[in-house]
Amino acid sequence: MPLTPAIAQELLRILGADGLVTTPEGRMVYEADMHTFYKGAPDAVALPRTTAQVQAVVKLCRRESLAVVPRGSGTGLIGGAMAPKGGVMVSVNRMDGVLEVDLPNRCAVVQPGLINLWLTKAIGDRGYFFAPDPSSQMVSSIGGNVATNAGGPHCLKYGVTTNHVLGLEIVTGTGDLVRVGGKVVDGPGYDLTGVVVGSEGTFGIVTAITVRVLHTPEAVKTALATFASITEASEAVSEIIASGIVPAALEMLDAAIISAINASIGKIYPDAADAVLLIELDGPRAEVEAQAERVAIICRRHGAVSVSVAADEMERALLWKGRKEAAGAVGRLTSSYLLQDAVVPRSKLPQIMREMKAIAARHRLIIANVFHAGDGNLHPLICYDDRSAEDLERAKQANEELLAACIALGGSVTGEHGVGLDKAKNLPLQYGEADLNFMFRLRRVFDPAGLMNPDKLLPSHPACGEGFRPKRPVLPAGAWI
Amino acid sequence: MAVSTASMAGVFAERLGPDRLIVDPGALSAAAIDGHTPRFIVRPASIDHVAAVLAIAWDENLAVVPRGAGTALGLGAAPSRVDVVIDLTGLDHVLEDNPDDLTVSVEAGMTAGGLAERLAGRRQWLPMDPPGWRRRTLGGMIATNAAGPLRARYGALRDLVLGVRFVQADGVVTWGGARVVKSVTGYDVPKLMVGALGTLGVLCELTLRLQPMPEAEQTWLAPFTSIEAAQAFAARVVNSPLQPMRLELLNEAALRVCQAPSAPFGVAVAIGSAHPAVREQGEALAVLASGEKVRVAAVGEDLWTRYDAALTPAEDEVILRIGSLPSRLADTVEVIERAFPAAERAVLITGCASLGSLRVAITGADVETVKQLVEEMRGLTADFGGAVVVESAPTNVRAAFDPWGPVEPAALGLMRAIKQEFDARGVLNPGRFVGGL
């Protein structure tokens, strides 16, 4: 349904004069997230300050059959926070407060627009931190992290967003305000908190989040291991994991990324390396010391040319600076790239890296790699020239082949970025008709009218439509009557 | 159309083979759940068998109770009806084992003890240790969201289940999640199944995240004369860089049954790490304890073996799971102890001090006393969103009050809608879950 002037007036009454964006240039700002392939400006952008306003907007949209698209900081990578069908975008940036810090119970209650890193800044001086650390953590919102179930380098040890969310307040697609979970674990009933995290705004809009916060570890040690071959580096990763060490982070950077970073940020990593591993261990001091020794031995056994440990906080920060700014540095290599984040079992890393090389060669493309090796979560940046349609086609083809290779090894379509508009079409790689249908029906419970973030997360597939009946066992009909 | 038991038995026997159907009256009455005797017990050998049974049950509107080891049938309300018990213990195979990835896929009827034996040789484990865990099936532990002391470090089963294959109420075989340790593809269906008591589907296959066993482990016990001091000590440990595997509170009676040194309260701290780190953390622990003017004593690891044996649920026991907070342990425990003065009856209080999750085991108490305690506890914990759930109790106790306790109406409405969507006929475990679902 179109957004009529009367509806715009009603939105204004709910949100106040500075709470609604309707001008074309204003709406344009919201037409895409960081996956700029996908564009779709909303008909209006609501900027609520309160849960009541969010609820009123959703109810109005439900009455008028308007699509509702939640948005945090817009730093997602999947075409999630954009409006392919128009409608009303609900941008929660102004709801950015820390509502409560309860350190004796190791939790905090925050609003969805709060920037991830701000929470750690608010509690860091008291010795606590919020563990999920997507590379975007300086700008991404915790609400967005919840929507995508975001990961990050340190999720190897600490788990992804869902492992740190204790409770939620959510306005569902029906406009109902529902509180699920909370500070106390083990409440009776279905784990609705668990199923809302990662639902990418298709169930509703989260308006408050109770998160777990952790005590800062006693010691941190960051090492850089340099390898002459990325296969050897991959083998080292597999053995570190198999040996029972759980590093806080275990990141791989390949030669293409290293040269881009060294060229744009300054010489951080050895130029001659085919791959480096950034290995961070944290925890009790003696444990970190013991594990660091074992990690160094494993790396050398797999052909590491050098293993060096950051001597102080400045060196450590520099090692991480290269990693965190890698995606930006890729501008040195290419005008454009496709990025995906498929996952393979950790033991299959050497194999997938070999296959990736073959795919890149076959399509005459550079594929640069900077990724969470410790949990097998790839981040290939498939470089192409955006002035050439043919180049783009080859990049897309390489992307699909790589995804298929990951799934064939027992992997997953996306490890932490989410599905959005970008990967919805790929879900049938991982799920059958019955599985997709289950998800479709689950979504319909939260959003019967199908207005919440339409076209995202689930594919347009018969199994995701009304009236589809998944296969049941064939029974000898009537045989026993 | 109503179908006779005899002709239905023929159908089950045809689909599963005659030796996988039990209709012997003695066996059926032994399998009764809260007084409801099933008409059939089926023992599927495959997920296809489970699917066939559920398809028949759906078409014929039979009530189905999935059963693993049968150790948690005292959880929740009495079922409103029982026609078929699906005994899942025949589904006990390892499907895919990936030692180097620290993942394993197993059938849901496998016992936790069976899995542990397989993993011990390579020093990996599924760190989940509710009392009596060795006998329990993994599917049953997941369906009931079971937890034990190791939760202090390793989280709950929701954090360890990566993928699930289950059969929906109408017989449709469904998969959710992934076989790798990190995936956000689609909705997190496994989370929906953990703790759902099989009311949305019968769990048949599970992909689990494993953890490396620590190189070394040591347990210390700190004795306290008051619960306030025990809480304060636990708070010091939580607010420190120590990373205990277990941080377990035990009252005097619990210490006694675990054959631990006697004290009004104890906090048992298990540290698992590299050898030198265990020693250092032990020293740090002693310093924290001296802040509460007590000495910690090293106790053997067999404390946890005794804990497991002593706290394994007995049939006539009432076991409550109390969701409190670390900062509210003292007043929570005081309410319990007031309801059951030590002289009259031994009440075992244990629980994870860093999560505020307590377990209370009461033997031989009268229904009215238990009911009053639960009501009082619910009143106390309601202020901070706590909960009291009856984890196990005889039928008459669970009939006297709601064993789940209240769920916020809007959230319960959503739960009802989910149940309605996936099991509109109420085939799966009808009446046992929250709100009579």
Short mmCIF file of N, CA, C and O in Angstrom, two decimals, chain A residues 143-227:
data_model
loop_
_atom_site.label_atom_id
_atom_site.label_comp_id
_atom_site.label_asym_id
_atom_site.label_seq_id
_atom_site.Cartn_x
_atom_site.Cartn_y
_atom_site.Cartn_z
N GLY A 143 21.48 -3.59 18.53
CA GLY A 143 20.24 -4.08 17.92
C GLY A 143 20.51 -4.77 16.59
O GLY A 143 19.95 -5.82 16.29
N GLY A 144 21.39 -4.17 15.81
CA GLY A 144 21.78 -4.78 14.53
C GLY A 144 22.54 -6.08 14.75
O GLY A 144 22.34 -7.07 14.04
N ASN A 145 23.40 -6.10 15.77
CA ASN A 145 24.13 -7.33 16.11
C ASN A 145 23.15 -8.44 16.47
O ASN A 145 23.34 -9.61 16.10
N VAL A 146 22.10 -8.07 17.21
CA VAL A 146 21.09 -9.06 17.61
C VAL A 146 20.33 -9.54 16.37
O VAL A 146 20.08 -10.74 16.20
N ALA A 147 20.00 -8.61 15.48
CA ALA A 147 19.24 -8.98 14.28
C ALA A 147 19.99 -10.00 13.43
O ALA A 147 19.40 -10.95 12.92
N THR A 148 21.30 -9.79 13.29
CA THR A 148 22.07 -10.67 12.41
C THR A 148 22.78 -11.78 13.18
O THR A 148 23.44 -12.61 12.58
N ASN A 149 22.66 -11.77 14.51
CA ASN A 149 23.45 -12.69 15.34
C ASN A 149 24.93 -12.56 14.97
O ASN A 149 25.59 -13.54 14.59
N ALA A 150 25.41 -11.34 15.08
CA ALA A 150 26.75 -11.01 14.59
C ALA A 150 27.84 -11.76 15.34
O ALA A 150 27.71 -12.08 16.52
N GLY A 151 28.91 -12.00 14.62
CA GLY A 151 30.09 -12.62 15.22
C GLY A 151 31.22 -11.61 15.27
O GLY A 151 31.00 -10.40 15.33
N GLY A 152 32.44 -12.11 15.23
CA GLY A 152 33.62 -11.25 15.28
C GLY A 152 34.82 -12.12 15.59
O GLY A 152 34.66 -13.31 15.87
N PRO A 153 36.01 -11.54 15.54
CA PRO A 153 37.21 -12.36 15.76
C PRO A 153 37.20 -13.13 17.08
O PRO A 153 37.59 -14.29 17.13
N HIS A 154 36.76 -12.48 18.14
CA HIS A 154 36.86 -13.12 19.45
C HIS A 154 35.70 -14.07 19.76
O HIS A 154 35.62 -14.62 20.85
N CYS A 155 34.82 -14.25 18.77
CA CYS A 155 33.72 -15.19 18.97
C CYS A 155 34.20 -16.63 18.96
O CYS A 155 33.48 -17.53 19.35
N LEU A 156 35.42 -16.85 18.50
CA LEU A 156 35.97 -18.21 18.52
C LEU A 156 35.92 -18.75 19.94
O LEU A 156 35.47 -19.86 20.19
N LYS A 157 36.37 -17.96 20.89
CA LYS A 157 36.38 -18.41 22.28
C LYS A 157 35.07 -18.07 22.99
O LYS A 157 34.57 -18.86 23.78
N TYR A 158 34.55 -16.88 22.70
CA TYR A 158 33.46 -16.38 23.55
C TYR A 158 32.06 -16.62 23.01
O TYR A 158 31.09 -16.42 23.70
N GLY A 159 31.95 -17.08 21.75
CA GLY A 159 30.62 -17.29 21.18
C GLY A 159 30.10 -16.04 20.51
O GLY A 159 30.60 -14.94 20.73
N VAL A 160 29.09 -16.23 19.67
CA VAL A 160 28.53 -15.11 18.90
C VAL A 160 27.47 -14.38 19.72
O VAL A 160 27.27 -14.69 20.90
N THR A 161 26.79 -13.43 19.10
CA THR A 161 25.87 -12.58 19.85
C THR A 161 24.85 -13.39 20.66
O THR A 161 24.60 -13.10 21.82
N THR A 162 24.29 -14.42 20.04
CA THR A 162 23.20 -15.15 20.73
C THR A 162 23.64 -15.74 22.06
O THR A 162 22.84 -15.87 22.98
N ASN A 163 24.92 -16.08 22.17
CA ASN A 163 25.41 -16.65 23.42
C ASN A 163 25.51 -15.60 24.52
O ASN A 163 25.81 -15.94 25.67
N HIS A 164 25.28 -14.34 24.17
CA HIS A 164 25.41 -13.25 25.14
C HIS A 164 24.12 -12.45 25.32
O HIS A 164 24.14 -11.41 25.95
N VAL A 165 23.05 -12.94 24.73
CA VAL A 165 21.77 -12.25 24.89
C VAL A 165 20.90 -13.07 25.84
O VAL A 165 20.60 -14.23 25.58
N LEU A 166 20.51 -12.42 26.94
CA LEU A 166 19.73 -13.11 27.97
C LEU A 166 18.24 -12.85 27.82
O LEU A 166 17.41 -13.66 28.22
N GLY A 167 17.91 -11.70 27.27
CA GLY A 167 16.48 -11.37 27.18
C GLY A 167 16.25 -10.24 26.21
O GLY A 167 17.18 -9.50 25.86
N LEU A 168 15.01 -10.14 25.76
CA LEU A 168 14.68 -9.12 24.77
C LEU A 168 13.30 -8.54 25.06
O LEU A 168 12.43 -9.22 25.60
N GLU A 169 13.15 -7.29 24.66
CA GLU A 169 11.82 -6.71 24.56
C GLU A 169 11.61 -6.49 23.07
O GLU A 169 12.47 -5.92 22.40
N ILE A 170 10.51 -6.99 22.56
CA ILE A 170 10.32 -6.95 21.11
C ILE A 170 8.90 -6.54 20.76
O ILE A 170 7.95 -6.97 21.41
N VAL A 171 8.79 -5.67 19.76
CA VAL A 171 7.48 -5.37 19.19
C VAL A 171 7.35 -6.29 17.98
O VAL A 171 8.10 -6.18 17.02
N THR A 172 6.43 -7.25 18.06
CA THR A 172 6.32 -8.23 16.98
C THR A 172 5.57 -7.62 15.80
O THR A 172 5.04 -6.51 15.88
N GLY A 173 5.49 -8.39 14.73
CA GLY A 173 4.80 -7.94 13.53
C GLY A 173 3.33 -7.64 13.76
O GLY A 173 2.69 -6.94 12.97
N THR A 174 2.78 -8.16 14.84
CA THR A 174 1.38 -7.87 15.16
C THR A 174 1.25 -6.58 15.95
O THR A 174 0.14 -6.14 16.24
N GLY A 175 2.37 -5.98 16.32
CA GLY A 175 2.34 -4.76 17.13
C GLY A 175 2.28 -5.04 18.62
O GLY A 175 2.20 -4.12 19.43
N ASP A 176 2.35 -6.31 19.00
CA ASP A 176 2.35 -6.64 20.42
C ASP A 176 3.73 -6.42 21.01
O ASP A 176 4.75 -6.69 20.37
N LEU A 177 3.75 -5.95 22.26
CA LEU A 177 5.02 -5.80 22.96
C LEU A 177 5.22 -7.04 23.82
O LEU A 177 4.39 -7.35 24.68
N VAL A 178 6.32 -7.75 23.57
CA VAL A 178 6.56 -9.01 24.26
C VAL A 178 7.91 -8.96 24.94
O VAL A 178 8.90 -8.55 24.33
N ARG A 179 7.95 -9.37 26.21
CA ARG A 179 9.24 -9.48 26.91
C ARG A 179 9.57 -10.95 27.05
O ARG A 179 8.77 -11.73 27.57
N VAL A 180 10.74 -11.33 26.59
CA VAL A 180 11.16 -12.73 26.67
C VAL A 180 12.54 -12.79 27.34
O VAL A 180 13.37 -11.91 27.15
N GLY A 181 12.74 -13.85 28.12
CA GLY A 181 14.01 -14.01 28.82
C GLY A 181 14.22 -12.90 29.81
O GLY A 181 13.29 -12.21 30.22
N GLY A 182 15.47 -12.70 30.22
CA GLY A 182 15.79 -11.67 31.20
C GLY A 182 17.07 -12.02 31.91
O GLY A 182 17.81 -12.91 31.48
N LYS A 183 17.30 -11.34 33.02
CA LYS A 183 18.55 -11.56 33.76
C LYS A 183 18.66 -12.98 34.28
O LYS A 183 19.75 -13.52 34.43
N VAL A 184 17.51 -13.56 34.59
CA VAL A 184 17.51 -14.89 35.19
C VAL A 184 17.48 -15.95 34.09
O VAL A 184 16.71 -15.84 33.14
N VAL A 185 18.33 -16.93 34.22
CA VAL A 185 18.34 -18.00 33.22
C VAL A 185 17.24 -19.01 33.54
O VAL A 185 16.69 -19.02 34.64
N ASP A 186 16.88 -19.83 32.58
CA ASP A 186 15.98 -20.96 32.82
C ASP A 186 14.52 -20.59 33.06
O ASP A 186 13.83 -21.26 33.82
N GLY A 187 14.05 -19.53 32.49
CA GLY A 187 12.61 -19.27 32.60
C GLY A 187 11.85 -20.36 31.88
O GLY A 187 12.36 -20.96 30.93
N PRO A 188 10.61 -20.66 32.32
CA PRO A 188 9.86 -21.73 31.66
C PRO A 188 9.37 -21.33 30.27
O PRO A 188 9.17 -20.15 29.99
N GLY A 189 9.20 -22.31 29.41
CA GLY A 189 8.64 -22.05 28.07
C GLY A 189 9.68 -22.15 26.98
O GLY A 189 10.84 -22.45 27.23
N TYR A 190 9.23 -21.91 25.75
CA TYR A 190 10.16 -21.95 24.61
C TYR A 190 11.19 -20.83 24.73
O TYR A 190 10.91 -19.75 25.26
N ASP A 191 12.36 -21.07 24.17
CA ASP A 191 13.45 -20.09 24.19
C ASP A 191 13.21 -19.06 23.07
O ASP A 191 13.84 -19.10 22.02
N LEU A 192 12.27 -18.17 23.32
CA LEU A 192 11.94 -17.19 22.28
C LEU A 192 13.09 -16.22 22.05
O LEU A 192 13.32 -15.76 20.94
N THR A 193 13.82 -15.93 23.13
CA THR A 193 15.00 -15.07 22.96
C THR A 193 15.93 -15.68 21.91
O THR A 193 16.38 -15.00 20.98
N GLY A 194 16.18 -16.96 22.05
CA GLY A 194 17.10 -17.64 21.17
C GLY A 194 16.66 -17.63 19.72
O GLY A 194 17.48 -17.56 18.80
N VAL A 195 15.37 -17.67 19.51
CA VAL A 195 14.89 -17.76 18.14
C VAL A 195 14.70 -16.37 17.52
O VAL A 195 14.74 -16.21 16.29
N VAL A 196 14.57 -15.36 18.36
CA VAL A 196 14.46 -14.00 17.81
C VAL A 196 15.84 -13.47 17.40
O VAL A 196 15.98 -12.79 16.39
N VAL A 197 16.87 -13.84 18.18
CA VAL A 197 18.22 -13.42 17.79
C VAL A 197 18.55 -14.05 16.44
O VAL A 197 18.37 -15.24 16.24
N GLY A 198 19.00 -13.21 15.52
CA GLY A 198 19.33 -13.72 14.20
C GLY A 198 18.15 -13.73 13.22
O GLY A 198 18.30 -14.19 12.11
N SER A 199 17.00 -13.22 13.65
CA SER A 199 15.83 -13.26 12.76
C SER A 199 15.76 -12.04 11.85
O SER A 199 14.80 -11.87 11.10
N GLU A 200 16.77 -11.19 11.91
CA GLU A 200 16.96 -10.11 10.93
C GLU A 200 15.75 -9.19 10.79
O GLU A 200 15.41 -8.75 9.69
N GLY A 201 15.09 -8.94 11.89
CA GLY A 201 13.96 -8.00 11.84
C GLY A 201 12.74 -8.54 11.14
O GLY A 201 11.81 -7.78 10.86
N THR A 202 12.70 -9.84 10.88
CA THR A 202 11.52 -10.40 10.22
C THR A 202 10.45 -10.83 11.20
O THR A 202 9.35 -11.19 10.80
N PHE A 203 10.80 -10.84 12.49
CA PHE A 203 9.82 -11.19 13.52
C PHE A 203 9.25 -9.94 14.17
O PHE A 203 8.19 -9.97 14.77
N GLY A 204 10.02 -8.85 14.10
CA GLY A 204 9.60 -7.65 14.78
C GLY A 204 10.79 -6.74 15.00
O GLY A 204 11.84 -6.91 14.37
N ILE A 205 10.61 -5.77 15.90
CA ILE A 205 11.67 -4.83 16.19
C ILE A 205 12.04 -4.95 17.66
O ILE A 205 11.18 -4.83 18.54
N VAL A 206 13.30 -5.21 17.91
CA VAL A 206 13.77 -5.34 19.28
C VAL A 206 13.94 -3.94 19.87
O VAL A 206 14.57 -3.08 19.26
N THR A 207 13.38 -3.72 21.06
CA THR A 207 13.44 -2.39 21.65
C THR A 207 14.28 -2.32 22.93
O THR A 207 14.58 -1.24 23.41
N ALA A 208 14.62 -3.46 23.49
CA ALA A 208 15.55 -3.49 24.63
C ALA A 208 16.19 -4.86 24.68
O ALA A 208 15.57 -5.86 24.30
N ILE A 209 17.43 -4.89 25.15
CA ILE A 209 18.22 -6.12 25.10
C ILE A 209 18.94 -6.29 26.44
O ILE A 209 19.64 -5.38 26.90
N THR A 210 18.77 -7.45 27.06
CA THR A 210 19.55 -7.78 28.25
C THR A 210 20.72 -8.64 27.79
O THR A 210 20.51 -9.70 27.20
N VAL A 211 21.93 -8.15 28.05
CA VAL A 211 23.11 -8.88 27.58
C VAL A 211 23.96 -9.34 28.75
O VAL A 211 23.96 -8.74 29.82
N ARG A 212 24.69 -10.41 28.52
CA ARG A 212 25.70 -10.89 29.45
C ARG A 212 26.97 -10.07 29.23
O ARG A 212 27.33 -9.79 28.08
N VAL A 213 27.62 -9.66 30.30
CA VAL A 213 28.94 -9.05 30.16
C VAL A 213 29.94 -9.92 30.93
O VAL A 213 29.57 -10.61 31.87
N LEU A 214 31.17 -9.91 30.48
CA LEU A 214 32.18 -10.81 31.04
C LEU A 214 33.30 -10.03 31.72
O LEU A 214 33.57 -8.87 31.38
N HIS A 215 33.94 -10.72 32.65
CA HIS A 215 35.08 -10.10 33.31
C HIS A 215 36.28 -10.09 32.37
O HIS A 215 36.54 -11.08 31.68
N THR A 216 37.00 -8.99 32.33
CA THR A 216 38.18 -8.88 31.47
C THR A 216 39.20 -9.94 31.87
O THR A 216 39.47 -10.12 33.05
N PRO A 217 39.78 -10.63 30.88
CA PRO A 217 40.77 -11.66 31.24
C PRO A 217 42.02 -11.04 31.86
O PRO A 217 42.36 -9.89 31.62
N GLU A 218 42.71 -11.88 32.63
CA GLU A 218 43.89 -11.41 33.35
C GLU A 218 45.02 -11.06 32.39
O GLU A 218 45.72 -10.06 32.56
N ALA A 219 45.20 -11.90 31.38
CA ALA A 219 46.33 -11.70 30.47
C ALA A 219 45.89 -11.89 29.02
O ALA A 219 44.98 -12.64 28.73
N VAL A 220 46.57 -11.17 28.13
CA VAL A 220 46.32 -11.30 26.70
C VAL A 220 47.67 -11.40 26.00
O VAL A 220 48.61 -10.67 26.33
N LYS A 221 47.77 -12.30 25.05
CA LYS A 221 49.01 -12.43 24.29
C LYS A 221 48.64 -12.53 22.82
O LYS A 221 47.80 -13.34 22.44
N THR A 222 49.25 -11.71 22.00
CA THR A 222 48.94 -11.72 20.58
C THR A 222 50.19 -12.07 19.79
O THR A 222 51.23 -11.42 19.96
N ALA A 223 50.07 -13.08 18.96
CA ALA A 223 51.22 -13.53 18.20
C ALA A 223 50.94 -13.44 16.71
O ALA A 223 49.78 -13.50 16.28
N LEU A 224 52.00 -13.28 15.94
CA LEU A 224 51.89 -13.26 14.50
C LEU A 224 52.76 -14.38 13.95
O LEU A 224 53.97 -14.41 14.20
N ALA A 225 52.15 -15.30 13.23
CA ALA A 225 52.90 -16.38 12.61
C ALA A 225 52.88 -16.18 11.10
O ALA A 225 51.83 -15.95 10.52
N THR A 226 54.06 -16.27 10.50
CA THR A 226 54.19 -16.02 9.07
C THR A 226 54.44 -17.33 8.34
O THR A 226 55.27 -18.14 8.77
N PHE A 227 53.75 -17.52 7.23
CA PHE A 227 53.87 -18.77 6.48
C PHE A 227 54.21 -18.49 5.01
O PHE A 227 53.78 -17.49 4.45
#
